Amino acid sequence: MLSHTVLKRMEQLPKLSIAGKRVNGLFSLMKCDLLWEQAYERIARNQGSLTPGVDGETFDGFSPERFHRLMSQVFSGTYCPLPVRRVYIPKANGKLRPLGIPTVNDRLVQEVVRSILERIYEPVFSEHSHGFRPGHSCHTALDAVRGVWTGVKWLVEVDVVGFFDNIDHEVLLKLLAKRIDDEKFIGLVRGMLKAGYLDDWQVRESFSGTPQGGIVSPLLANVYLHELDEFMEGYRQRFDQGVQRSVPAEYWRLSANMQYRWKKVRRLRSEGKADDPAVDQALREIEQIGERRASLRARDPFDPNFRRLRFVRYADDFLIGVIGSKDEAREVMAAVRTFLIECLHLEASEEKSRIAKASDGVRFLGYDVHTHTQRRTGKVVRDGRVFRPRMPSDIMQLSVPWDKVAQFCATKGYGNWSAYVSQHRPRLLHCSDVEIVMAYNAELRGFANYYALAWDVKKKLNKLSHIWRASLGRTLANKHKCSVMQVFNRLRCGTDYQVSYRVKGETKTAKLWKSTELMVGEIRYGTIDVVPATAMWSLNRTEFVERLNANQCELCGAEDKACEVHHVRKMADMKVAPLGRKMISARTRKRIVLCKPCHVDLHAGRLPDRRQLQL
């Protein structure tokens, strides 16, 4: 299929999906080389490209011929996904999370399938879903909570037991068939789900779930839980009631008394009796009534005729906000539990799912989420009258948990949080001063930027930044065999600390990051690390595909030999390599096109010195 035909067809997929039509011809769409090349580019530049599956192969040595062999297997029906290699990584609570690593071929097929499914489902996904979606993140989910959840009285946490491991395959395939009219394409997805996994050298079948670590798994998970989003949207429309909260009777009475006295004052003044003692008496009474009224709520927070339901989801992390009674919050939780069991064959955890008072708060995506009522602040002059405005009550706030700050300090090795003692980091001693400063900057800046939506982020970072800065000073002092005071005297430049370095004869500086640079409450994409911490080469996608298709070895220049892609080994793969070679590896570009003889010679260590220097 021609490239321009494929692009035109891909552009039509969102329109068909929004119109509610079932899409067909997806399997034929996969026959275009362009989709496979784009899939390769997205995967190969990923850090996991050198992680092998059960067959032990990586993207090192990948060639155009391998593309076509894999494509012919898929379209002839002989392609069979291999089991994923299961590994375990530690979770924040100390438990282990299982990850499934597919083979290289399976990753390519999954990426092609994912790119097509994303075109179909992304336009119809709920605005309340934020996990694993382009243009969405933890910050967009948290910002939605902070922005429109004012007035929430109850927070409902719903924790799904082992979500990724308990996805029902048949239910998922039926959900895909609601929008896709292509049996071959759905059959391909079915094969991925049924591939099984290799755990402790034993192959086990997959009867349910999608492996965490698979490329297409996050999107399939969103397809599955999209039904929950639609259920919640329908429930919200039925649940919401009333236009606004009612005004309490006592508040009405006091307001009427104030209005009566203001009318009296205006009438006496219009009659030229502004000095009448009755005017002063009425003004004193207005002030007294106003103070009593200010102690009351202007709206009934527990108005039974006013209800609202809010919800937000990030992958399987689900949070519901209820403006209503606790009994109504219990009804919401019961309805969600029933839907999960009956429609999605999932179970909500009895221990972790709970209903919390909004003022007490819950933990969501690493933040403490709770409501707060502000006191009156500032003065406003309107129509010649000076008054303090009434601030909204039950404003949703995001806070930084103290335990997260202490955990970050310990994990990075800055020192002892509780004792307020810093320490040096020996593993950075082989780096240059500018690399050490950039590493420290990247770490704290990344932590601060994640918690930038919290109102107290600078307060919580105050102690951390002192330990962090002292740890940097100790690390540099240990490297240069001098005192910490001497280090900071050398780095000090006015009110800043900075280190100088030269690039092509030009002197540049790297400043030590300060919390004053953090824009609190703003989502700032793409500014976490303005200067990269390493000098890794990055390649343009089109340039690399063109070089690969040019079939020319980048070392010997041969054009008449089949070419392959060599992936430079990561430092993690060089466990016994000397430190110098590790540093060189960290600064070498990730991929290079080689002919097969040069590739074999490279791995055997037989390349001449001249070509070794070129690499």
Coordinates of C-alpha atoms in Angstrom, one line a residue:
M1 CA 0.0 0.0 0.0
L2 CA 1.4 3.4 -1.0
S3 CA 2.5 5.8 1.8
H4 CA 0.2 8.6 0.8
T5 CA -2.8 6.2 0.7
V6 CA -1.9 4.9 4.2
L7 CA -1.6 8.5 5.6
K8 CA -4.9 9.4 4.1
R9 CA -6.5 6.3 5.6
M10 CA -4.9 6.9 9.0
E11 CA -6.4 10.5 9.0
Q12 CA -9.8 9.0 8.4
L13 CA -9.7 6.6 11.4
P14 CA -10.5 9.3 14.1
K15 CA -13.4 10.7 12.1
L16 CA -14.9 7.2 11.6
S17 CA -14.5 6.5 15.3
I18 CA -16.1 9.7 16.4
A19 CA -19.0 9.0 14.1
G20 CA -19.6 5.7 15.9
K21 CA -18.8 3.5 12.8
R22 CA -16.9 0.2 13.0
V23 CA -13.6 0.5 11.2
N24 CA -12.4 -2.2 8.8
G25 CA -9.4 -2.8 6.6
L26 CA -6.9 -2.4 9.5
F27 CA -5.0 -5.6 8.8
S28 CA -4.5 -4.5 5.2
L29 CA -3.3 -1.2 6.5
M30 CA -0.4 -2.9 8.3
K31 CA 1.1 -3.9 4.9
C32 CA 2.6 -0.5 4.5
D33 CA 6.4 -0.3 5.2
L34 CA 6.1 3.2 6.5
L35 CA 4.2 2.0 9.6
W36 CA 6.8 -0.5 10.4
E37 CA 9.7 1.9 9.9
Q38 CA 8.0 4.4 12.2
A39 CA 7.4 1.7 14.8
Y40 CA 11.1 0.7 14.6
E41 CA 12.2 4.3 15.1
R42 CA 10.0 4.7 18.2
I43 CA 11.2 1.5 19.8
A44 CA 14.9 1.5 18.8
R45 CA 15.6 4.9 20.4
N46 CA 14.0 3.7 23.7
Q47 CA 16.4 2.7 26.5
G48 CA 14.8 -0.8 26.5
S49 CA 15.8 -1.5 22.9
L50 CA 18.7 -3.6 24.2
T51 CA 16.7 -5.6 26.7
P52 CA 16.2 -9.1 25.3
G53 CA 13.1 -11.2 25.4
V54 CA 12.8 -15.0 25.8
D55 CA 14.8 -15.5 22.5
G56 CA 17.7 -13.5 23.7
E57 CA 17.7 -11.1 20.7
T58 CA 17.8 -7.3 20.8
F59 CA 17.6 -4.6 18.2
D60 CA 21.3 -4.9 17.7
G61 CA 21.8 -6.3 14.2
F62 CA 18.3 -5.4 12.9
S63 CA 18.1 -5.1 9.1
P64 CA 15.6 -4.3 6.4
E65 CA 15.5 -8.0 5.5
R66 CA 14.3 -8.8 9.0
F67 CA 11.4 -6.2 8.5
H68 CA 10.2 -8.0 5.5
R69 CA 10.5 -11.5 7.0
L70 CA 8.5 -10.4 10.0
M71 CA 5.9 -8.7 7.8
S72 CA 5.5 -11.8 5.6
Q73 CA 5.0 -14.0 8.6
V74 CA 2.3 -11.6 9.9
F75 CA 0.4 -11.5 6.6
S76 CA 0.8 -15.2 5.8
G77 CA -0.6 -16.2 9.2
T78 CA 2.5 -18.0 10.3
Y79 CA 3.4 -15.3 12.9
C80 CA 3.0 -16.5 16.5
P81 CA 3.9 -14.2 19.4
L82 CA 6.4 -15.8 21.8
P83 CA 5.8 -15.7 25.6
V84 CA 7.0 -12.6 27.4
R85 CA 10.0 -12.8 29.8
R86 CA 8.7 -12.0 33.3
V87 CA 10.9 -9.9 35.6
Y88 CA 10.0 -8.3 38.9
I89 CA 10.8 -4.7 40.0
P90 CA 10.3 -3.3 43.5
K91 CA 7.2 -1.2 44.2
A92 CA 7.0 1.7 46.6
N93 CA 5.3 -0.4 49.3
G94 CA 8.1 -3.0 49.3
K95 CA 6.3 -5.6 47.1
L96 CA 7.3 -6.7 43.7
R97 CA 5.6 -5.7 40.4
P98 CA 5.7 -8.2 37.6
L99 CA 6.8 -6.9 34.2
G100 CA 6.6 -8.8 30.9
I101 CA 9.3 -8.2 28.3
P102 CA 8.3 -9.2 24.8
T103 CA 10.7 -10.3 22.1
V104 CA 12.0 -7.8 19.5
N105 CA 9.6 -9.0 16.8
D106 CA 6.7 -8.9 19.1
R107 CA 7.5 -5.4 20.2
L108 CA 7.5 -4.3 16.6
V109 CA 4.1 -5.9 15.9
Q110 CA 2.7 -4.4 19.1
E111 CA 3.9 -0.9 18.2
V112 CA 2.3 -1.1 14.8
V113 CA -1.0 -2.3 16.4
R114 CA -0.7 0.4 19.0
S115 CA -0.3 3.2 16.5
I116 CA -3.5 2.1 14.7
L117 CA -5.5 1.6 17.9
E118 CA -4.5 5.0 19.2
R119 CA -5.9 6.6 16.1
I120 CA -9.3 4.9 16.7
Y121 CA -9.7 5.3 20.4
E122 CA -7.9 8.5 21.4
P123 CA -10.7 10.7 20.0
V124 CA -13.4 8.9 22.0
F125 CA -11.6 8.5 25.3
S126 CA -13.1 10.4 28.2
E127 CA -11.7 13.7 29.3
H128 CA -11.5 12.3 32.8
S129 CA -9.0 9.7 31.7
H130 CA -5.3 10.8 31.9
G131 CA -3.1 7.7 32.0
F132 CA -0.9 6.7 29.1
R133 CA -2.4 9.2 26.6
P134 CA -0.7 11.8 24.5
G135 CA -1.1 15.3 25.9
H136 CA -2.1 13.9 29.3
S137 CA -0.1 13.1 32.4
C138 CA -0.3 12.9 36.2
H139 CA -0.2 16.7 36.2
T140 CA -3.3 17.1 34.0
A141 CA -5.2 14.6 36.3
L142 CA -4.2 16.5 39.4
D143 CA -4.9 19.9 37.8
A144 CA -8.4 18.7 37.0
V145 CA -8.9 17.8 40.7
R146 CA -7.5 21.1 41.9
G147 CA -9.5 23.1 39.4
V148 CA -13.1 21.9 39.5
W149 CA -13.5 19.9 42.7
T150 CA -14.3 22.8 45.0
G151 CA -17.0 22.0 47.5
V152 CA -16.4 18.2 47.5
K153 CA -17.4 16.7 50.9
W154 CA -16.4 13.0 50.4
L155 CA -13.6 11.4 48.5
V156 CA -14.1 7.8 47.3
E157 CA -11.0 5.7 46.6
V158 CA -11.5 2.7 44.4
D159 CA -8.5 0.3 44.2
V160 CA -8.9 -2.5 41.6
V161 CA -7.2 -5.8 42.8
G162 CA -4.4 -6.7 40.3
F163 CA -6.0 -4.8 37.4
F164 CA -3.4 -5.6 34.7
D165 CA -3.3 -9.3 35.7
N166 CA -7.1 -9.8 35.8
I167 CA -8.3 -8.2 32.6
D168 CA -10.7 -10.6 31.0
H169 CA -9.5 -11.5 27.5
E170 CA -13.0 -12.2 26.1
V171 CA -14.5 -9.0 27.5
L172 CA -11.6 -7.0 26.0
L173 CA -11.9 -8.6 22.6
K174 CA -15.7 -7.9 22.6
L175 CA -15.0 -4.2 23.5
L176 CA -12.5 -4.0 20.5
A177 CA -15.1 -5.6 18.2
K178 CA -17.6 -2.8 19.1
R179 CA -15.4 -0.4 17.1
I180 CA -13.3 -2.7 14.8
D181 CA -14.8 -4.8 12.1
D182 CA -11.7 -6.8 11.2
E183 CA -11.4 -10.3 12.4
K184 CA -7.7 -10.7 11.3
F185 CA -6.7 -7.6 13.2
I186 CA -8.6 -8.7 16.4
G187 CA -7.1 -12.1 16.0
L188 CA -3.6 -10.6 16.0
V189 CA -4.5 -8.9 19.3
R190 CA -5.9 -12.2 20.7
G191 CA -2.6 -13.9 19.9
M192 CA -0.7 -11.2 21.9
L193 CA -3.0 -11.7 24.9
K194 CA -2.7 -15.5 24.8
A195 CA 1.1 -15.6 24.3
G196 CA 1.9 -16.6 27.9
Y197 CA 4.9 -15.8 29.9
L198 CA 8.2 -17.3 31.0
D199 CA 8.7 -17.3 34.8
D200 CA 11.5 -19.1 36.5
W201 CA 12.3 -21.0 33.3
Q202 CA 8.8 -22.3 33.0
V203 CA 6.3 -21.3 30.3
R204 CA 2.9 -20.5 31.7
E205 CA -0.3 -19.8 29.8
S206 CA -2.1 -16.5 30.0
F207 CA -5.8 -16.9 30.8
S208 CA -6.3 -13.2 31.8
G209 CA -4.5 -9.9 32.0
T210 CA -2.1 -7.9 29.8
P211 CA 1.6 -8.0 30.7
Q212 CA 2.8 -4.8 32.2
G213 CA 5.8 -3.8 30.1
G214 CA 4.1 -4.7 26.8
I215 CA 3.9 -1.8 24.3
V216 CA 0.2 -2.2 23.5
S217 CA -0.8 -3.1 27.1
P218 CA -1.4 0.5 28.4
L219 CA -3.7 1.3 25.5
L220 CA -5.6 -2.0 25.9
A221 CA -6.0 -1.2 29.6
N222 CA -7.5 2.2 28.7
V223 CA -9.9 0.5 26.2
Y224 CA -11.0 -1.8 29.0
L225 CA -11.5 0.9 31.6
H226 CA -13.2 3.3 29.1
E227 CA -16.3 1.3 29.9
L228 CA -16.0 2.4 33.5
D229 CA -15.5 6.1 32.4
E230 CA -18.7 5.9 30.3
F231 CA -20.6 4.3 33.2
M232 CA -19.4 7.0 35.6
E233 CA -20.4 9.7 33.1
G234 CA -23.9 8.3 32.9
Y235 CA -24.1 7.9 36.7
R236 CA -22.9 11.5 37.1
Q237 CA -25.7 12.8 34.8
R238 CA -28.3 11.0 36.9
F239 CA -26.7 11.9 40.2
D240 CA -26.2 15.7 39.7
Q241 CA -29.2 17.7 41.0
G242 CA -29.9 21.3 41.5
V243 CA -28.5 24.5 40.0
Q244 CA -26.9 25.9 43.2
R245 CA -27.1 25.4 46.9
S246 CA -29.9 27.0 48.9
V247 CA -29.4 30.0 51.2
P248 CA -29.9 29.2 54.9
A249 CA -33.0 30.7 56.5
E250 CA -30.9 32.6 59.2
Y251 CA -28.7 34.1 56.5
W252 CA -31.8 35.2 54.6
R253 CA -33.3 36.8 57.7
L254 CA -30.1 38.7 58.6
S255 CA -29.7 39.9 54.9
A256 CA -33.3 41.1 54.9
N257 CA -32.7 43.1 58.2
M258 CA -29.6 44.7 56.7
Q259 CA -31.5 45.7 53.5
Y260 CA -34.3 47.2 55.6
R261 CA -31.9 49.4 57.5
W262 CA -30.0 50.4 54.3
K263 CA -33.2 51.5 52.8
K264 CA -34.0 53.6 55.9
V265 CA -30.5 55.2 55.7
R266 CA -30.9 56.1 52.0
R267 CA -34.4 57.5 52.6
L268 CA -33.2 59.8 55.5
R269 CA -30.2 61.0 53.5
S270 CA -32.4 61.8 50.5
E271 CA -34.7 63.9 52.8
G272 CA -31.6 65.9 53.9
K273 CA -31.5 64.2 57.4
A274 CA -28.0 62.8 57.1
D275 CA -27.2 64.1 60.6
D276 CA -30.2 62.5 62.1
P277 CA -29.3 60.2 65.1
A278 CA -31.4 57.5 63.5
V279 CA -28.9 57.2 60.6
D280 CA -26.0 56.6 63.0
Q281 CA -28.1 54.1 64.9
A282 CA -29.1 52.2 61.7
L283 CA -25.4 52.1 60.5
R284 CA -24.3 50.6 63.9
E285 CA -27.1 48.0 63.6
I286 CA -26.0 47.2 60.0
E287 CA -22.4 46.6 61.2
Q288 CA -23.5 44.4 64.0
I289 CA -25.8 42.3 61.8
G290 CA -23.1 42.1 59.1
E291 CA -20.7 40.6 61.7
R292 CA -23.3 38.0 62.7
R293 CA -24.0 37.2 59.1
A294 CA -20.3 36.9 58.2
S295 CA -20.0 34.0 60.8
L296 CA -22.6 32.0 58.8
R297 CA -22.2 30.2 55.5
A298 CA -23.9 32.0 52.6
R299 CA -24.9 28.6 51.1
D300 CA -26.1 25.4 52.8
P301 CA -23.1 23.0 52.4
F302 CA -25.5 20.0 53.1
D303 CA -28.4 21.1 50.9
P304 CA -30.1 17.7 50.1
N305 CA -31.4 19.2 46.8
F306 CA -27.9 20.0 45.5
R307 CA -25.6 17.1 44.5
R308 CA -22.5 16.8 42.3
L309 CA -20.3 13.9 41.3
R310 CA -16.7 14.3 40.1
F311 CA -14.3 11.6 39.0
V312 CA -10.8 11.3 37.5
R313 CA -8.8 8.3 36.4
Y314 CA -5.1 7.7 35.7
A315 CA -4.8 4.1 34.4
D316 CA -6.2 2.0 37.3
D317 CA -5.9 4.8 39.9
F318 CA -9.5 6.0 40.3
L319 CA -10.8 8.8 42.5
I320 CA -14.3 10.0 43.0
G321 CA -15.5 13.3 44.6
V322 CA -19.0 13.6 46.0
I323 CA -20.9 16.7 47.0
G324 CA -23.6 15.2 49.0
S325 CA -24.1 13.0 52.1
K326 CA -22.0 10.1 53.2
D327 CA -24.8 7.7 52.4
E328 CA -24.8 8.9 48.8
A329 CA -21.0 8.4 48.7
R330 CA -21.6 4.8 49.9
E331 CA -24.2 4.3 47.1
V332 CA -21.6 5.5 44.6
M333 CA -19.0 3.1 45.8
A334 CA -21.5 0.2 45.8
A335 CA -22.5 1.1 42.2
V336 CA -18.9 1.1 41.1
R337 CA -18.2 -2.2 42.8
T338 CA -21.2 -3.8 41.1
F339 CA -20.3 -2.5 37.7
L340 CA -16.7 -3.7 38.0
I341 CA -17.8 -7.2 39.0
E342 CA -20.7 -7.7 36.6
C343 CA -19.4 -5.9 33.5
L344 CA -15.6 -6.0 33.7
H345 CA -15.1 -9.0 35.9
L346 CA -12.8 -7.0 38.2
E347 CA -12.9 -6.7 42.0
A348 CA -12.4 -3.7 44.2
S349 CA -10.1 -4.2 47.2
E350 CA -12.0 -4.2 50.5
E351 CA -8.9 -3.0 52.4
K352 CA -7.7 -0.2 50.1
S353 CA -11.0 1.1 48.7
R354 CA -12.5 3.6 51.2
I355 CA -14.6 6.7 51.7
A356 CA -12.7 9.6 53.3
K357 CA -13.8 13.0 54.5
A358 CA -12.5 15.5 52.0
S359 CA -11.0 17.7 54.8
D360 CA -8.9 14.7 55.9
G361 CA -7.8 13.9 52.4
V362 CA -6.4 10.9 50.5
R363 CA -3.2 10.1 48.7
F364 CA -3.5 10.3 44.9
L365 CA -0.7 10.1 42.4
G366 CA 1.9 10.9 45.1
Y367 CA 0.1 14.0 46.3
D368 CA -2.0 14.5 49.4
V369 CA -5.4 15.7 48.2
H370 CA -7.7 17.5 50.6
T371 CA -10.1 20.4 51.0
H372 CA -9.3 23.7 52.8
T373 CA -11.5 26.7 53.8
Q374 CA -9.6 30.0 53.7
R375 CA -10.1 32.9 56.0
R376 CA -11.2 36.3 54.7
T377 CA -8.3 38.2 53.4
G378 CA -7.7 41.6 51.7
K379 CA -10.1 44.4 51.3
V380 CA -12.3 45.3 48.3
V381 CA -13.8 48.8 47.6
R382 CA -17.0 48.7 45.7
D383 CA -19.4 51.6 45.2
G384 CA -17.5 53.5 47.9
R385 CA -17.9 50.7 50.4
V386 CA -15.0 48.8 51.9
F387 CA -15.4 45.2 52.8
R388 CA -13.6 41.9 53.1
P389 CA -14.8 39.4 50.4
R390 CA -16.0 36.0 51.5
M391 CA -13.6 33.3 50.3
P392 CA -14.9 30.0 48.8
S393 CA -15.1 27.2 51.2
D394 CA -13.9 23.6 50.8
I395 CA -11.2 24.5 48.2
M396 CA -9.4 21.5 46.9
Q397 CA -5.7 21.6 47.7
L398 CA -2.7 19.6 46.7
S399 CA 0.1 19.1 49.2
V400 CA 3.5 17.4 49.2
P401 CA 3.7 14.5 51.6
W402 CA 6.5 14.7 54.1
D403 CA 7.3 11.0 53.7
K404 CA 7.8 11.5 50.0
V405 CA 10.4 14.2 50.6
A406 CA 12.2 12.1 53.2
Q407 CA 12.2 9.1 50.9
F408 CA 13.6 11.1 48.0
C409 CA 16.4 12.4 50.2
A410 CA 17.3 8.8 51.3
T411 CA 17.0 7.3 47.8
K412 CA 19.3 9.8 46.2
G413 CA 21.8 9.5 49.0
Y414 CA 21.8 13.2 50.0
G415 CA 22.1 12.3 53.7
N416 CA 20.0 11.6 56.8
W417 CA 16.7 13.5 56.6
S418 CA 15.7 13.3 60.2
A419 CA 19.1 14.1 61.6
Y420 CA 19.6 17.0 59.1
V421 CA 23.0 15.6 58.1
S422 CA 24.3 15.5 54.5
Q423 CA 26.8 13.1 52.9
H424 CA 28.9 12.9 49.8
R425 CA 28.1 10.6 46.9
P426 CA 31.1 8.4 45.9
R427 CA 29.6 7.2 42.6
L428 CA 29.8 10.7 41.1
L429 CA 33.5 11.3 41.9
H430 CA 34.6 10.2 38.4
C431 CA 32.4 12.9 36.8
S432 CA 33.5 16.4 36.0
D433 CA 32.3 19.3 38.1
V434 CA 29.8 20.4 35.6
E435 CA 28.4 16.9 35.3
I436 CA 28.0 16.7 39.1
V437 CA 26.2 20.0 39.2
M438 CA 23.9 19.0 36.3
A439 CA 23.2 15.7 37.9
Y440 CA 22.2 17.3 41.2
N441 CA 20.2 20.0 39.4
A442 CA 18.3 17.4 37.3
E443 CA 17.3 15.4 40.3
L444 CA 16.0 18.1 42.5
R445 CA 14.5 20.1 39.6
G446 CA 12.7 16.9 38.5
F447 CA 11.3 16.3 42.0
A448 CA 10.3 19.9 42.4
N449 CA 8.6 20.1 39.0
Y450 CA 6.5 17.0 39.7
Y451 CA 5.2 18.6 42.9
A452 CA 4.9 22.1 41.4
L453 CA 1.1 21.9 41.6
A454 CA 1.3 21.7 45.4
W455 CA 0.6 24.9 47.3
D456 CA 3.3 24.1 49.9
V457 CA 6.0 22.8 47.6
K458 CA 8.6 25.5 48.5
K459 CA 8.0 25.0 52.2
K460 CA 8.5 21.3 51.9
L461 CA 11.6 21.7 49.7
N462 CA 13.3 24.1 52.1
K463 CA 14.9 21.5 54.4
L464 CA 15.6 19.2 51.4
S465 CA 17.4 21.9 49.4
H466 CA 19.7 22.6 52.3
I467 CA 20.7 18.9 52.6
W468 CA 20.9 18.6 48.8
R469 CA 23.2 21.6 48.5
A470 CA 25.4 20.4 51.4
S471 CA 25.7 17.0 49.8
L472 CA 26.8 18.6 46.5
G473 CA 29.5 20.6 48.4
R474 CA 30.7 17.4 50.2
T475 CA 30.9 15.5 46.9
L476 CA 33.0 18.2 45.2
A477 CA 35.1 18.7 48.3
N478 CA 35.8 14.9 48.5
K479 CA 36.7 15.0 44.8
H480 CA 39.1 17.9 45.0
K481 CA 40.4 17.1 48.6
C482 CA 39.4 20.4 50.0
S483 CA 36.9 21.8 52.5
V484 CA 33.2 22.4 51.7
M485 CA 33.7 26.1 52.5
Q486 CA 36.4 26.3 49.8
V487 CA 34.1 24.6 47.3
F488 CA 31.3 27.1 47.8
N489 CA 33.7 30.1 47.8
R490 CA 35.0 28.9 44.4
L491 CA 31.4 28.4 43.0
R492 CA 29.9 31.6 44.5
C493 CA 29.0 34.3 41.9
G494 CA 26.9 37.0 43.6
T495 CA 23.8 35.4 45.0
D496 CA 24.2 32.3 42.8
Y497 CA 26.5 29.3 42.7
Q498 CA 27.9 28.2 39.3
V499 CA 30.6 26.1 37.6
S500 CA 32.3 27.2 34.4
Y501 CA 33.2 25.0 31.5
R502 CA 34.4 25.6 27.9
V503 CA 32.7 24.5 24.7
K504 CA 34.6 25.1 21.4
G505 CA 36.7 27.8 23.0
E506 CA 33.6 29.6 24.5
T507 CA 33.2 29.8 28.3
K508 CA 29.8 28.7 29.6
T509 CA 28.3 28.3 33.1
A510 CA 26.0 25.9 34.8
K511 CA 24.2 27.5 37.7
L512 CA 23.1 25.6 40.8
W513 CA 19.3 25.3 40.7
K514 CA 17.3 27.4 43.3
S515 CA 13.7 26.9 44.4
T516 CA 13.0 30.5 43.4
E517 CA 13.1 29.3 39.8
L518 CA 10.1 27.0 40.4
M519 CA 6.8 28.3 39.1
V520 CA 4.4 27.0 41.7
G521 CA 1.0 25.9 40.4
E522 CA 2.0 25.7 36.7
I523 CA 2.4 22.7 34.4
R524 CA 5.6 23.4 32.5
Y525 CA 6.3 20.7 29.9
G526 CA 9.7 20.4 28.3
T527 CA 11.6 22.7 30.8
I528 CA 12.7 20.1 33.4
D529 CA 16.2 19.8 32.0
V530 CA 17.1 22.6 29.6
V531 CA 20.7 21.4 29.4
P532 CA 21.0 17.6 29.1
A533 CA 23.0 15.9 31.8
T534 CA 24.9 13.7 29.3
A535 CA 26.3 14.3 25.8
M536 CA 24.4 11.5 24.1
W537 CA 23.9 11.8 20.4
S538 CA 20.3 12.0 19.1
L539 CA 19.3 11.1 15.6
N540 CA 16.5 12.4 13.5
R541 CA 14.0 9.7 12.6
T542 CA 13.9 10.4 8.9
E543 CA 17.7 10.7 8.8
F544 CA 18.2 7.3 10.4
V545 CA 15.7 5.5 8.2
E546 CA 17.3 7.1 5.1
R547 CA 20.7 5.9 6.3
L548 CA 19.4 2.4 6.9
N549 CA 17.7 2.2 3.6
A550 CA 20.8 3.6 1.8
N551 CA 22.4 0.2 2.5
Q552 CA 25.8 1.8 3.0
C553 CA 28.2 0.8 5.8
E554 CA 29.1 3.8 7.9
L555 CA 32.6 2.3 8.6
C556 CA 33.9 0.9 5.4
G557 CA 31.5 2.6 3.0
A558 CA 30.5 -0.6 1.2
E559 CA 27.2 -0.3 -0.7
D560 CA 27.1 -3.8 -2.1
K561 CA 26.6 -5.6 1.2
A562 CA 23.6 -6.2 3.4
C563 CA 23.6 -3.7 6.3
E564 CA 22.5 -4.1 9.9
V565 CA 22.0 -1.8 12.8
H566 CA 24.5 -1.9 15.6
H567 CA 23.3 -0.7 19.0
V568 CA 25.9 0.7 21.3
R569 CA 25.9 -1.2 24.6
K570 CA 24.5 0.6 27.6
M571 CA 26.8 1.1 30.6
A572 CA 24.5 -1.4 32.5
D573 CA 25.6 -4.1 30.0
M574 CA 29.3 -3.4 30.6
K575 CA 29.6 -4.8 34.1
V576 CA 33.3 -5.8 33.8
A577 CA 34.4 -3.0 31.5
P578 CA 37.0 -0.5 32.8
L579 CA 35.7 2.9 33.9
G580 CA 37.1 4.7 30.9
R581 CA 35.2 2.6 28.5
K582 CA 32.0 3.0 30.5
M583 CA 32.4 6.8 30.2
I584 CA 33.0 6.5 26.5
S585 CA 29.9 4.3 26.1
A586 CA 27.8 6.8 27.9
R587 CA 28.8 9.5 25.4
T588 CA 28.6 7.4 22.1
R589 CA 25.5 7.6 19.9
K590 CA 23.1 4.7 20.3
R591 CA 22.9 3.3 16.7
I592 CA 25.1 3.0 13.7
V593 CA 24.6 1.2 10.3
L594 CA 27.2 -1.5 9.6
C595 CA 27.6 -4.1 6.9
K596 CA 27.5 -7.6 8.2
P597 CA 31.3 -8.3 8.0
C598 CA 32.1 -5.0 9.9
H599 CA 29.4 -5.9 12.5
V600 CA 30.8 -9.3 13.0
D601 CA 34.4 -7.9 13.3
L602 CA 33.2 -5.3 15.8
H603 CA 31.7 -7.8 18.1
A604 CA 34.8 -10.0 17.8
G605 CA 37.1 -7.1 18.5
R606 CA 38.9 -7.4 15.1
L607 CA 38.2 -4.0 13.7
P608 CA 41.4 -2.1 12.7
D609 CA 42.4 0.8 14.9
R610 CA 41.3 3.4 12.3
R611 CA 37.8 2.1 12.1
Q612 CA 37.6 1.7 15.9
L613 CA 38.4 5.4 16.2
Q614 CA 35.7 6.2 13.7
L615 CA 33.2 4.3 15.9

